[in-house]
Short mmCIF file of C-alpha atoms in Angstrom, two decimals:
data_model
loop_
_atom_site.label_atom_id
_atom_site.label_comp_id
_atom_site.label_asym_id
_atom_site.label_seq_id
_atom_site.Cartn_x
_atom_site.Cartn_y
_atom_site.Cartn_z
CA MET A 1 -12.28 -24.55 14.80
CA SER A 2 -14.22 -21.93 16.68
CA ILE A 3 -17.07 -19.50 16.66
CA GLU A 4 -15.81 -15.99 16.00
CA ILE A 5 -18.09 -13.16 16.96
CA ARG A 6 -16.77 -9.83 15.79
CA ASN A 7 -18.06 -6.35 16.60
CA ILE A 8 -21.67 -7.40 17.02
CA SER A 9 -24.15 -4.70 17.96
CA LYS A 10 -27.86 -5.04 18.43
CA ARG A 11 -30.48 -2.52 19.40
CA PHE A 12 -34.15 -3.10 20.27
CA GLY A 13 -35.81 0.28 19.95
CA GLU A 14 -34.38 2.44 22.72
CA VAL A 15 -32.45 -0.43 24.30
CA GLN A 16 -28.92 -1.13 23.14
CA ALA A 17 -28.79 -4.86 23.86
CA LEU A 18 -25.25 -5.48 22.61
CA LYS A 19 -22.49 -3.00 21.88
CA ASP A 20 -19.56 -3.96 19.71
CA VAL A 21 -19.25 -7.43 21.21
CA SER A 22 -16.31 -9.58 20.13
CA ILE A 23 -15.95 -13.10 21.52
CA THR A 24 -14.24 -16.28 20.43
CA LEU A 25 -15.74 -19.62 21.45
CA GLU A 26 -13.11 -22.29 20.98
CA GLU A 27 -13.84 -25.94 20.40
CA ASN A 28 -14.19 -28.45 23.22
CA LYS A 29 -14.51 -25.98 26.07
CA ILE A 30 -17.23 -25.33 28.61
CA TYR A 31 -18.03 -21.65 28.83
CA GLY A 32 -20.01 -19.85 31.46
CA LEU A 33 -21.88 -16.92 29.93
CA LEU A 34 -22.66 -14.70 32.88
CA GLY A 35 -24.49 -11.44 33.16
CA ARG A 36 -27.24 -9.77 35.10
CA ASN A 37 -30.83 -9.71 33.85
CA GLY A 38 -31.00 -7.81 30.58
CA ALA A 39 -27.24 -7.88 30.09
CA GLY A 40 -27.59 -9.31 26.57
CA LYS A 41 -26.84 -13.03 27.08
CA SER A 42 -29.95 -14.38 25.37
CA THR A 43 -29.65 -11.80 22.61
CA LEU A 44 -26.11 -13.01 21.92
CA LEU A 45 -27.20 -16.65 21.78
CA ASN A 46 -30.15 -15.82 19.55
CA LEU A 47 -27.85 -13.90 17.21
CA LEU A 48 -25.48 -16.86 17.03
CA THR A 49 -28.26 -19.12 15.81
CA GLY A 50 -29.77 -16.60 13.41
CA ARG A 51 -33.01 -16.30 15.31
CA ILE A 52 -32.58 -12.55 15.23
CA PHE A 53 -30.28 -10.38 13.15
CA ALA A 54 -27.48 -8.11 14.32
CA ASP A 55 -27.38 -4.45 13.35
CA SER A 56 -23.68 -4.79 12.59
CA GLY A 57 -20.80 -7.22 12.96
CA THR A 58 -20.01 -10.72 11.73
CA ILE A 59 -20.31 -14.25 13.07
CA THR A 60 -18.28 -17.09 11.59
CA LEU A 61 -18.35 -20.73 12.57
CA ASP A 62 -15.30 -22.83 11.70
CA GLY A 63 -14.31 -20.18 9.18
CA GLU A 64 -17.58 -19.83 7.30
CA PRO A 65 -20.44 -17.39 7.81
CA ALA A 66 -22.71 -18.76 10.50
CA LEU A 67 -25.94 -17.06 9.56
CA GLU A 68 -28.41 -18.43 7.00
CA ASN A 69 -26.00 -21.29 6.46
CA ASP A 70 -27.44 -24.75 7.00
CA ARG A 71 -24.05 -26.44 7.25
CA ALA A 72 -22.81 -24.03 9.91
CA GLN A 73 -26.10 -24.04 11.80
CA GLY A 74 -26.09 -27.84 11.73
CA LYS A 75 -23.07 -27.70 14.06
CA LEU A 76 -24.94 -25.55 16.58
CA PHE A 77 -27.78 -26.31 18.91
CA LEU A 78 -29.43 -23.66 21.06
CA MET A 79 -31.82 -24.56 23.79
CA SER A 80 -33.36 -21.27 24.74
CA GLU A 81 -35.68 -20.55 27.63
CA SER A 82 -38.74 -21.27 25.51
CA THR A 83 -38.63 -24.14 23.06
CA LEU A 84 -39.69 -23.56 19.49
CA HIS A 85 -41.49 -26.87 19.17
CA PRO A 86 -45.21 -26.85 18.36
CA ASP A 87 -47.36 -26.98 21.48
CA SER A 88 -49.19 -30.09 20.37
CA MET A 89 -46.00 -32.06 19.74
CA LYS A 90 -45.19 -34.98 22.00
CA VAL A 91 -41.77 -35.49 23.56
CA ARG A 92 -41.15 -38.70 21.62
CA SER A 93 -42.05 -37.02 18.36
CA ALA A 94 -39.72 -34.10 19.15
CA PHE A 95 -36.88 -36.59 19.70
CA ARG A 96 -37.64 -38.27 16.37
CA TRP A 97 -37.63 -34.97 14.50
CA ALA A 98 -34.39 -33.95 16.18
CA GLY A 99 -32.99 -37.21 14.83
CA ALA A 100 -34.13 -36.28 11.34
CA PHE A 101 -32.60 -32.81 11.40
CA TYR A 102 -29.41 -33.74 13.27
CA PRO A 103 -27.82 -36.93 11.92
CA GLY A 104 -25.77 -37.31 15.11
CA PHE A 105 -28.82 -37.32 17.39
CA ASP A 106 -28.74 -40.39 19.63
CA LEU A 107 -32.36 -41.45 20.08
CA ASP A 108 -31.52 -44.38 22.35
CA TYR A 109 -29.48 -42.13 24.62
CA ALA A 110 -32.30 -39.57 24.67
CA MET A 111 -34.83 -42.24 25.65
CA ALA A 112 -32.49 -43.55 28.33
CA LEU A 113 -32.00 -40.02 29.70
CA ALA A 114 -35.77 -39.49 29.70
CA GLY A 115 -36.01 -42.63 31.84
CA ASP A 116 -33.29 -41.37 34.20
CA PHE A 117 -35.05 -38.04 34.66
CA GLY A 118 -38.52 -39.58 34.81
CA LEU A 119 -39.73 -37.69 31.76
CA SER A 120 -42.72 -39.28 30.05
CA THR A 121 -42.00 -39.43 26.32
CA GLY A 122 -45.70 -39.71 25.56
CA ALA A 123 -46.46 -36.33 27.15
CA LYS A 124 -47.19 -33.22 25.15
CA ILE A 125 -44.43 -30.61 25.39
CA SER A 126 -46.94 -27.88 26.24
CA GLY A 127 -48.24 -29.97 29.13
CA LEU A 128 -44.85 -30.31 30.85
CA SER A 129 -44.17 -28.47 34.09
CA THR A 130 -41.41 -25.84 34.11
CA GLY A 131 -38.93 -28.35 35.52
CA TYR A 132 -39.77 -31.11 33.07
CA HIS A 133 -39.77 -28.60 30.24
CA SER A 134 -36.16 -27.82 31.18
CA ILE A 135 -35.41 -31.54 31.39
CA PHE A 136 -36.85 -32.07 27.92
CA LYS A 137 -34.61 -29.31 26.58
CA LEU A 138 -31.55 -30.68 28.35
CA ILE A 139 -32.12 -34.17 26.99
CA LEU A 140 -32.31 -32.78 23.48
CA ALA A 141 -29.15 -30.77 23.99
CA LEU A 142 -27.22 -33.71 25.45
CA SER A 143 -28.36 -36.12 22.74
CA VAL A 144 -27.93 -33.95 19.70
CA ASN A 145 -24.15 -34.54 19.38
CA VAL A 146 -23.13 -31.35 17.62
CA PRO A 147 -19.81 -29.52 18.18
CA TYR A 148 -21.43 -26.45 19.78
CA VAL A 149 -24.24 -26.62 22.32
CA LEU A 150 -25.67 -23.40 23.69
CA LEU A 151 -27.81 -23.60 26.81
CA ASP A 152 -29.79 -20.59 27.93
CA GLU A 153 -30.88 -20.98 31.54
CA PRO A 154 -30.69 -24.77 31.34
CA ILE A 155 -31.60 -25.52 34.92
CA LEU A 156 -34.62 -23.28 35.25
CA GLY A 157 -37.12 -24.92 37.59
CA LEU A 158 -35.06 -28.07 38.19
CA ASP A 159 -34.91 -29.50 41.67
CA ALA A 160 -31.52 -30.19 43.29
CA ASN A 161 -31.58 -33.89 42.36
CA HIS A 162 -32.24 -33.23 38.71
CA ARG A 163 -29.65 -30.45 38.61
CA GLU A 164 -27.09 -32.83 40.05
CA LEU A 165 -28.05 -35.50 37.52
CA PHE A 166 -27.76 -33.00 34.67
CA TYR A 167 -24.27 -31.87 35.71
CA LYS A 168 -23.23 -35.51 36.02
CA ARG A 169 -24.53 -36.47 32.58
CA LEU A 170 -23.06 -33.34 31.02
CA LEU A 171 -19.60 -34.13 32.37
CA GLU A 172 -19.91 -37.79 31.33
CA LYS A 173 -20.86 -36.73 27.83
CA TYR A 174 -18.06 -34.18 27.73
CA ALA A 175 -15.49 -36.70 28.98
CA GLU A 176 -16.64 -39.25 26.41
CA LYS A 177 -16.46 -36.84 23.47
CA PRO A 178 -15.59 -33.22 24.21
CA PHE A 179 -17.67 -30.48 22.64
CA THR A 180 -18.19 -26.79 23.21
CA VAL A 181 -20.85 -25.89 25.75
CA VAL A 182 -22.01 -22.39 26.54
CA LEU A 183 -23.91 -22.27 29.81
CA SER A 184 -25.84 -19.09 30.28
CA THR A 185 -27.12 -19.06 33.83
CA HIS A 186 -27.70 -17.04 36.96
CA LEU A 187 -26.80 -19.97 39.22
CA ILE A 188 -23.10 -19.14 39.11
CA GLU A 189 -22.08 -21.06 42.20
CA GLU A 190 -23.42 -24.30 40.73
CA VAL A 191 -21.66 -24.03 37.41
CA ALA A 192 -18.46 -22.48 38.78
CA SER A 193 -16.73 -25.84 39.02
CA LEU A 194 -17.93 -26.91 35.56
CA VAL A 195 -16.84 -23.99 33.42
CA GLU A 196 -13.36 -23.57 32.02
CA ASP A 197 -13.79 -20.10 30.56
CA VAL A 198 -15.97 -17.29 31.76
CA ILE A 199 -17.58 -14.57 29.68
CA ILE A 200 -19.10 -11.77 31.69
CA ILE A 201 -21.45 -9.40 29.92
CA LYS A 202 -22.57 -6.15 31.43
CA GLU A 203 -25.01 -3.77 29.76
CA GLY A 204 -24.36 -5.22 26.35
CA ARG A 205 -20.58 -5.15 26.57
CA VAL A 206 -18.14 -7.95 27.27
CA LEU A 207 -16.57 -7.17 30.61
CA ARG A 208 -14.30 -10.19 30.80
CA GLN A 209 -13.50 -13.24 28.71
CA GLU A 210 -10.83 -15.44 30.19
CA SER A 211 -10.30 -18.78 31.84
CA ARG A 212 -12.00 -19.26 35.20
CA ASP A 213 -8.69 -20.00 36.91
CA SER A 214 -7.04 -16.92 35.44
CA LEU A 215 -10.00 -14.78 36.43
CA LEU A 216 -10.13 -16.09 39.97
CA SER A 217 -6.34 -15.84 40.41
CA GLN A 218 -6.54 -12.12 39.78
CA GLY A 219 -8.12 -11.53 43.12
CA TYR A 220 -8.81 -12.85 46.58
CA MET A 221 -11.08 -12.35 49.55
CA VAL A 222 -10.01 -11.13 52.93
CA SER A 223 -12.18 -11.04 56.01
CA GLY A 224 -11.89 -9.98 59.59
CA GLY A 225 -12.67 -7.12 61.94
CA ALA A 226 -13.81 -3.92 60.30
CA ALA A 227 -10.79 -1.93 61.48
CA ALA A 228 -8.23 -4.58 60.51
CA VAL A 229 -9.73 -5.05 57.06
CA GLY A 230 -9.92 -1.28 56.61
CA ALA A 231 -6.23 -0.96 57.45
CA TYR A 232 -5.29 -3.80 55.09
CA LEU A 233 -7.18 -2.28 52.18
CA GLN A 234 -4.99 0.82 52.12
CA GLY A 235 -3.39 1.13 48.69
CA LYS A 236 -5.09 -1.95 47.30
CA GLU A 237 -7.44 -2.26 44.31
CA VAL A 238 -10.71 -3.08 46.02
CA LEU A 239 -13.61 -4.52 44.03
CA GLY A 240 -16.06 -4.30 46.87
CA VAL A 241 -16.69 -4.75 50.56
CA ASP A 242 -19.45 -6.61 52.42
CA SER A 243 -20.16 -5.73 56.02
CA LEU A 244 -22.01 -7.77 58.61
CA GLY A 245 -22.01 -6.26 62.08
CA GLY A 246 -18.40 -5.73 63.02
CA LEU A 247 -17.14 -8.14 60.38
CA ARG A 248 -16.02 -7.13 56.94
CA THR A 249 -15.22 -9.12 53.81
CA ALA A 250 -13.33 -7.38 51.05
CA TYR A 251 -12.79 -8.48 47.45
CA ILE A 252 -9.44 -7.36 46.18
CA LEU A 253 -7.62 -7.52 42.89
CA GLY A 254 -3.96 -8.61 43.02
CA LYS A 255 -1.99 -11.09 45.12
CA PRO A 256 -2.63 -11.45 48.84
CA ASP A 257 0.01 -9.83 51.05
CA LYS A 258 -0.14 -12.16 54.02
CA THR A 259 3.14 -10.96 55.49
CA ALA A 260 2.02 -7.38 55.92
CA GLN A 261 1.63 -6.09 59.45
CA SER A 262 -2.01 -5.26 58.76
CA ALA A 263 -2.67 -8.84 57.56
CA GLN A 264 -2.48 -10.28 61.04
CA ASP A 265 -5.84 -11.45 62.38
CA LEU A 266 -7.26 -11.54 58.85
CA GLU A 267 -8.46 -14.57 56.94
CA PHE A 268 -7.56 -14.96 53.29
CA ALA A 269 -9.50 -17.04 50.78
CA PRO A 270 -9.50 -17.53 47.03
CA MET A 271 -11.92 -15.41 45.11
CA ASP A 272 -15.34 -16.95 44.65
CA LEU A 273 -16.74 -16.70 41.07
CA GLN A 274 -20.16 -15.55 42.19
CA LYS A 275 -18.71 -12.93 44.52
CA LEU A 276 -16.34 -11.73 41.82
CA PHE A 277 -19.23 -11.57 39.35
CA ILE A 278 -21.35 -9.57 41.78
CA GLN A 279 -18.55 -7.16 42.49
CA LEU A 280 -17.63 -6.73 38.82
CA THR A 281 -21.19 -6.20 37.67
CA ASN A 282 -22.09 -3.92 40.59
CA GLN A 283 -19.38 -1.44 39.74
CA MET B 1 -30.28 -32.10 3.47
CA ASN B 2 -32.21 -29.73 5.69
CA ILE B 3 -34.51 -28.87 2.80
CA ARG B 4 -35.56 -32.51 2.55
CA HIS B 5 -36.28 -32.81 6.28
CA SER B 6 -38.02 -29.46 6.37
CA PHE B 7 -40.10 -30.52 3.35
CA ARG B 8 -41.00 -33.77 5.12
CA TYR B 9 -41.91 -31.91 8.29
CA GLN B 10 -44.09 -29.36 6.52
CA LEU B 11 -45.87 -32.09 4.59
CA ARG B 12 -46.45 -34.15 7.74
CA ASP B 13 -47.65 -31.02 9.53
CA GLN B 14 -50.49 -30.61 7.02
CA ALA B 15 -51.34 -34.27 6.52
CA PRO B 16 -53.80 -34.65 9.46
CA ALA B 17 -55.88 -31.66 8.31
CA ILE B 18 -56.06 -33.05 4.77
CA GLY B 19 -57.10 -36.42 6.18
CA VAL B 20 -59.88 -34.82 8.22
CA PHE B 21 -61.13 -32.79 5.23
CA TYR B 22 -61.48 -35.78 2.92
CA GLY B 23 -62.60 -37.95 5.81
CA VAL B 24 -65.59 -35.64 6.26
CA LEU B 25 -66.36 -35.69 2.53
CA VAL B 26 -66.17 -39.48 2.31
CA GLY B 27 -68.09 -39.75 5.58
CA MET B 28 -70.95 -37.84 3.99
CA ILE B 29 -71.05 -40.36 1.13
CA ILE B 30 -71.02 -43.28 3.56
CA LEU B 31 -73.79 -41.71 5.65
CA ASN B 32 -75.83 -41.23 2.52
CA LEU B 33 -75.31 -44.84 1.51
CA ILE B 34 -76.30 -46.01 5.00
CA PHE B 35 -79.53 -44.00 5.02
CA LEU B 36 -80.40 -44.71 1.37
CA PRO B 37 -82.15 -48.06 2.00
CA PHE B 38 -84.34 -46.46 4.70
CA ALA B 39 -85.34 -43.47 2.60
CA GLY B 40 -88.87 -43.25 1.31
CA PRO B 41 -89.63 -42.60 -2.35
CA ASN B 42 -90.00 -38.85 -1.76
CA ALA B 43 -86.92 -38.45 0.44
CA ASN B 44 -84.36 -35.94 -0.74
CA LEU B 45 -81.10 -37.75 -0.08
CA THR B 46 -78.71 -36.38 -2.66
CA ILE B 47 -74.99 -35.79 -2.72
CA THR B 48 -73.97 -33.47 -5.48
CA SER B 49 -70.37 -32.55 -6.02
CA GLY B 50 -70.45 -29.71 -8.47
CA GLY B 51 -66.88 -28.54 -8.43
CA ILE B 52 -65.42 -29.88 -5.21
CA THR B 53 -62.29 -27.86 -5.98
CA ALA B 54 -64.11 -24.69 -4.89
CA PRO B 55 -64.50 -25.78 -1.24
CA THR B 56 -61.07 -27.40 -1.47
CA ALA B 57 -59.67 -24.00 -2.45
CA PHE B 58 -61.14 -22.51 0.75
CA PHE B 59 -59.70 -25.39 2.71
CA ALA B 60 -56.29 -24.95 1.04
CA PHE B 61 -56.38 -21.24 1.89
CA ILE B 62 -57.05 -21.97 5.58
CA LEU B 63 -54.41 -24.70 5.51
CA SER B 64 -51.84 -22.21 4.21
CA LEU B 65 -52.83 -19.66 6.84
CA CYS B 66 -51.89 -22.26 9.47
CA ALA B 67 -48.74 -23.46 7.71
CA PHE B 68 -46.13 -20.90 8.67
CA LYS B 69 -45.48 -20.22 12.34
CA ASP B 70 -45.12 -23.69 13.80
CA SER B 71 -43.02 -25.08 10.98
CA PHE B 72 -40.85 -21.94 10.78
CA LEU B 73 -40.09 -22.07 14.50
CA MET B 74 -39.50 -25.81 14.32
CA GLY B 75 -37.04 -25.22 11.47
CA MET B 76 -35.24 -22.48 13.40
CA GLN B 77 -34.96 -24.78 16.42
CA HIS B 78 -33.24 -27.33 14.21
CA GLY B 79 -30.83 -25.05 12.37
CA VAL B 80 -32.80 -24.74 9.13
CA SER B 81 -32.03 -21.47 7.36
CA ARG B 82 -34.86 -19.29 6.15
CA ARG B 83 -33.81 -19.97 2.58
CA SER B 84 -34.05 -23.74 3.05
CA HIS B 85 -37.32 -23.39 4.88
CA PHE B 86 -38.77 -21.33 2.05
CA ALA B 87 -37.52 -23.77 -0.61
CA ALA B 88 -39.02 -26.65 1.37
CA ARG B 89 -42.28 -24.73 1.68
CA ILE B 90 -42.51 -24.28 -2.10
CA GLY B 91 -41.97 -28.02 -2.48
CA ALA B 92 -44.48 -28.89 0.23
CA MET B 93 -47.00 -26.48 -1.24
CA GLY B 94 -46.64 -28.11 -4.65
CA ALA B 95 -46.98 -31.57 -3.14
CA VAL B 96 -50.04 -30.62 -1.09
CA CYS B 97 -51.71 -29.02 -4.11
CA ALA B 98 -50.99 -32.12 -6.21
CA ILE B 99 -52.45 -34.35 -3.49
CA LEU B 100 -55.55 -32.15 -3.17
CA ALA B 101 -56.03 -31.95 -6.94
CA VAL B 102 -55.83 -35.72 -7.35
CA ALA B 103 -57.98 -36.34 -4.26
CA ASP B 104 -60.64 -33.94 -5.59
CA GLU B 105 -60.78 -35.82 -8.86
CA VAL B 106 -60.88 -39.20 -7.13
CA TYR B 107 -63.74 -37.92 -4.97
CA THR B 108 -65.58 -36.60 -8.03
CA LEU B 109 -65.07 -39.92 -9.85
CA LEU B 110 -66.22 -41.83 -6.79
CA ILE B 111 -69.49 -39.93 -6.71
CA ALA B 112 -69.79 -40.23 -10.50
CA LEU B 113 -69.38 -43.99 -10.12
CA LEU B 114 -72.06 -44.11 -7.43
CA SER B 115 -74.35 -42.09 -9.67
CA VAL B 116 -74.33 -45.04 -12.09
CA PHE B 117 -75.97 -47.20 -9.40
CA PHE B 118 -77.93 -44.46 -7.63
CA PRO B 119 -78.65 -41.86 -10.29
CA LYS B 120 -81.13 -39.99 -8.08
CA SER B 121 -78.82 -39.74 -5.09
CA PHE B 122 -75.39 -38.95 -6.49
CA PHE B 123 -74.27 -36.42 -9.03
CA ALA B 124 -70.77 -35.03 -9.62
CA HIS B 125 -68.65 -32.99 -12.00
CA SER B 126 -65.32 -31.34 -11.45
CA LEU B 127 -64.98 -27.56 -11.30
CA TYR B 128 -62.95 -27.65 -14.50
CA GLU B 129 -65.74 -29.52 -16.32
CA MET B 130 -68.32 -27.08 -15.04
CA CYS B 131 -66.29 -24.03 -16.04
CA TYR B 132 -64.80 -25.13 -19.33
CA CYS B 133 -66.73 -28.19 -20.61
CA SER B 134 -70.34 -27.21 -20.03
CA ASP B 135 -73.00 -25.98 -22.42
CA MET B 136 -76.06 -24.03 -21.43
CA ILE B 137 -79.20 -24.59 -23.45
CA GLN B 138 -82.18 -22.30 -23.00
CA SER B 139 -85.63 -23.60 -23.75
CA GLY B 140 -88.29 -21.06 -22.89
CA ARG B 141 -87.64 -19.84 -19.36
CA ASP B 142 -85.65 -22.94 -18.38
CA PHE B 143 -81.91 -23.41 -18.62
CA THR B 144 -80.31 -26.80 -19.05
CA TYR B 145 -76.65 -27.37 -18.38
CA THR B 146 -74.88 -30.25 -20.05
CA VAL B 147 -71.41 -31.21 -18.93
CA ASN B 148 -69.16 -33.26 -21.15
CA THR B 149 -66.96 -35.67 -19.22
CA THR B 150 -64.28 -37.63 -21.05
CA GLY B 151 -61.04 -39.32 -20.07
CA ILE B 152 -59.07 -36.24 -21.02
CA THR B 153 -61.26 -33.89 -18.95
CA VAL B 154 -60.46 -36.00 -15.92
CA LEU B 155 -56.75 -35.35 -16.42
CA LEU B 156 -57.29 -31.69 -17.25
CA SER B 157 -59.41 -31.31 -14.11
CA ILE B 158 -56.38 -32.34 -12.06
CA VAL B 159 -54.18 -29.82 -13.91
CA PHE B 160 -56.80 -27.10 -13.41
CA SER B 161 -57.20 -27.84 -9.71
CA PHE B 162 -53.46 -28.02 -9.16
CA PHE B 163 -52.72 -24.58 -10.58
CA LEU B 164 -55.75 -22.98 -8.95
CA LEU B 165 -54.86 -24.41 -5.55
CA LEU B 166 -51.23 -23.40 -5.98
CA ALA B 167 -52.16 -19.73 -6.36
CA VAL B 168 -54.60 -19.94 -3.45
CA CYS B 169 -52.01 -21.59 -1.18
CA ALA B 170 -49.34 -19.06 -2.13
CA PHE B 171 -51.77 -16.24 -1.28
CA GLY B 172 -52.71 -17.78 2.06
CA TYR B 173 -49.06 -18.27 2.96
CA LEU B 174 -48.23 -14.68 2.02
CA ILE B 175 -50.97 -13.42 4.33
CA THR B 176 -49.83 -15.55 7.26
CA VAL B 177 -46.18 -14.50 6.85
CA LEU B 178 -47.23 -10.85 6.56
CA ASN B 179 -49.31 -11.25 9.70
CA TYR B 180 -46.33 -12.81 11.50
CA ARG B 181 -44.04 -9.95 10.54
CA LEU B 182 -46.43 -7.20 11.57
CA ASN B 183 -46.48 -5.83 15.08
CA LYS B 184 -49.71 -5.33 16.99
CA THR B 185 -50.39 -1.89 15.50
CA GLY B 186 -49.64 -3.13 12.01
CA LYS B 187 -52.04 -6.02 12.43
CA ILE B 188 -54.83 -3.72 13.57
CA ILE B 189 -54.21 -1.35 10.66
CA LEU B 190 -54.13 -4.23 8.17
CA TRP B 191 -57.15 -6.15 9.36
CA CYS B 192 -59.28 -3.09 10.02
CA GLY B 193 -57.90 -1.33 6.97
CA TRP B 194 -59.02 -3.87 4.39
CA PRO B 195 -62.72 -3.82 5.29
CA GLY B 196 -62.53 -0.05 5.67
CA LEU B 197 -60.95 0.29 2.25
CA PHE B 198 -63.55 -2.04 0.77
CA ILE B 199 -66.44 -0.06 2.24
CA ALA B 200 -64.89 3.24 1.17
CA GLY B 201 -64.22 1.88 -2.32
CA SER B 202 -67.81 0.61 -2.65
CA ALA B 203 -69.16 3.97 -1.51
CA PHE B 204 -66.87 5.75 -3.97
CA LEU B 205 -68.08 3.55 -6.85
CA GLU B 206 -71.66 4.08 -5.74
CA ALA B 207 -71.11 7.83 -5.86
CA ASN B 208 -69.36 7.63 -9.24
CA PRO B 209 -71.47 5.32 -11.43
CA GLN B 210 -69.56 6.29 -14.58
CA LEU B 211 -66.42 4.85 -12.98
CA ALA B 212 -68.25 1.66 -11.99
CA ASN B 213 -69.63 1.36 -15.51
CA SER B 214 -66.14 1.43 -16.98
CA LEU B 215 -64.55 -0.67 -14.23
CA VAL B 216 -66.89 -3.65 -14.49
CA PRO B 217 -66.32 -4.23 -18.23
CA ALA B 218 -62.57 -3.83 -17.64
CA LEU B 219 -62.66 -6.49 -14.95
CA ILE B 220 -64.65 -8.79 -17.20
CA ALA B 221 -62.15 -8.24 -20.02
CA LEU B 222 -59.29 -8.96 -17.63
CA ALA B 223 -60.97 -12.16 -16.46
CA ARG B 224 -61.47 -13.25 -20.07
CA LEU B 225 -57.86 -12.50 -20.87
CA THR B 226 -56.49 -14.42 -17.91
CA LEU B 227 -59.00 -17.20 -17.27
CA SER B 228 -60.88 -17.93 -20.48
CA THR B 229 -58.98 -21.12 -21.34
CA LEU B 230 -57.15 -23.68 -19.25
CA PRO B 231 -53.66 -22.68 -20.47
CA ARG B 232 -54.43 -19.04 -19.70
CA LEU B 233 -55.66 -19.97 -16.24
CA CYS B 234 -52.54 -22.06 -15.63
CA VAL B 235 -50.23 -19.22 -16.69
CA THR B 236 -52.20 -16.72 -14.60
CA CYS B 237 -52.13 -18.95 -11.52
CA LEU B 238 -48.44 -19.63 -12.01
CA MET B 239 -47.69 -15.92 -12.28
CA LEU B 240 -49.76 -15.17 -9.19
CA THR B 241 -47.95 -17.96 -7.34
CA ALA B 242 -44.60 -16.47 -8.37
CA VAL B 243 -45.62 -12.97 -7.26
CA PHE B 244 -47.10 -14.14 -3.93
CA SER B 245 -44.12 -16.39 -3.24
CA GLY B 246 -41.65 -13.64 -4.15
CA LEU B 247 -43.34 -11.27 -1.72
CA THR B 248 -43.41 -14.04 0.90
CA TRP B 249 -39.66 -14.52 0.56
CA LEU B 250 -39.05 -10.78 0.94
CA LEU B 251 -41.01 -10.89 4.21
CA MET B 252 -39.50 -14.14 5.39
CA ARG B 253 -35.83 -13.52 4.78
CA ARG B 254 -35.56 -11.16 7.75
CA ALA B 255 -38.23 -12.75 9.95
CA TYR B 256 -37.28 -12.93 13.62
CA VAL B 257 -38.17 -15.82 15.85
CA LYS B 258 -41.27 -14.81 17.84
CA LYS B 259 -42.85 -17.34 20.16
#
């Protein structure tokens, strides 16, 4: 049970949005889909849901073709940056229609979540602020009860309280009945503790797809005086270095060598997902 | 399953507009009835419905022009394939045309019923009756039209309206899908191109009267061949619907989501 994306390429005019991308999204996992602006994250999600067509490659969902297939698409739910609901539609009506199209949609849960977030169900979708628009989308995604939920920039415009509430409800829902979640976001630090697997896309290519723990265990951070750090870095695979005055922080692939002579006076720390992402995508 | 829900959605999407359209028509009757007692003997308070299907056809065309984008995007949001959406659209189009055809006849009959009580103020015949069941009698310089209404013409009026509206709706939907698929340049070329082509064609016919003289009789012969009887009209409309819908599917099957 998985989504298999094989050798997908997509070009928009002069821009090669995706190049020969192959990814597997397994069931009941939370994925972080990370990439810089224009890396191809949204394009990938739109391809998965058949909103646009790939130039080449295949997408299968639980063994059957995913595109133009109602049964396969019924297992997927994408909440993209802009909703595809009519502007004049009210929130309550959108919930009802979601219930018609998705048999598993939990209307009571959606209404309860709307209450938790303070979303008026009588409001028109087009009249919602950016934050409440995101909340509306999140409520739909959390209530739809399908095996694969894809969230493109889910926390756009949300204040800290609402973000916290969303993460809490997402984990509750996941703990109650696991499902696959793909979180495409730029707020890496916030989702770092949520995601199990990380997919990093750079310029239309998949740079990394592995578990967060495995990814982070491949490197570490070391900081200290510029000269000491410089000496320590000799012969090591360095991802990048940040400097602030006389202090330096280096991001290194491999295992920390704390016993080395040059390691004295240095501080070692596990690799941070956001730092690793920045270093990997800056290269 | 998705076809059924998509069908329901598309039908519900068009229901308010249909309600408003017939609401206005019935409102005009009610207004007339309200003002009738206050009208003087020379007042001209008349509601005639000579072929309500003609304005309904315009309405159905506009309705179809507005029927694609919102429902297509809504379907895509809810995992409805283009194929299912198209199948649901054909069903919804048929249902809407049936509703409009029946509503037109009910409206015509309503006015016909009122004409029994207020013969000077109400007068109605269906478009089918006017086109296929009327006789023109000339006496001197005056023409008199007589329309024969029977129980069977009432039923045939519904059949006539249904097939006519079906072709009109299919055409409107084709145009809106074509418009959706075109980029900005394509839209400009299309919407400026048609009037340009029309003007150029008119000028060309004006400059070549022999061509116009042979074209007009050909068009009349074509109209006779395709529209002269109700069965011919039904077949023609059905064929047009099939052609328009086929072209619509070709455009729709690779349509991207564009907000």
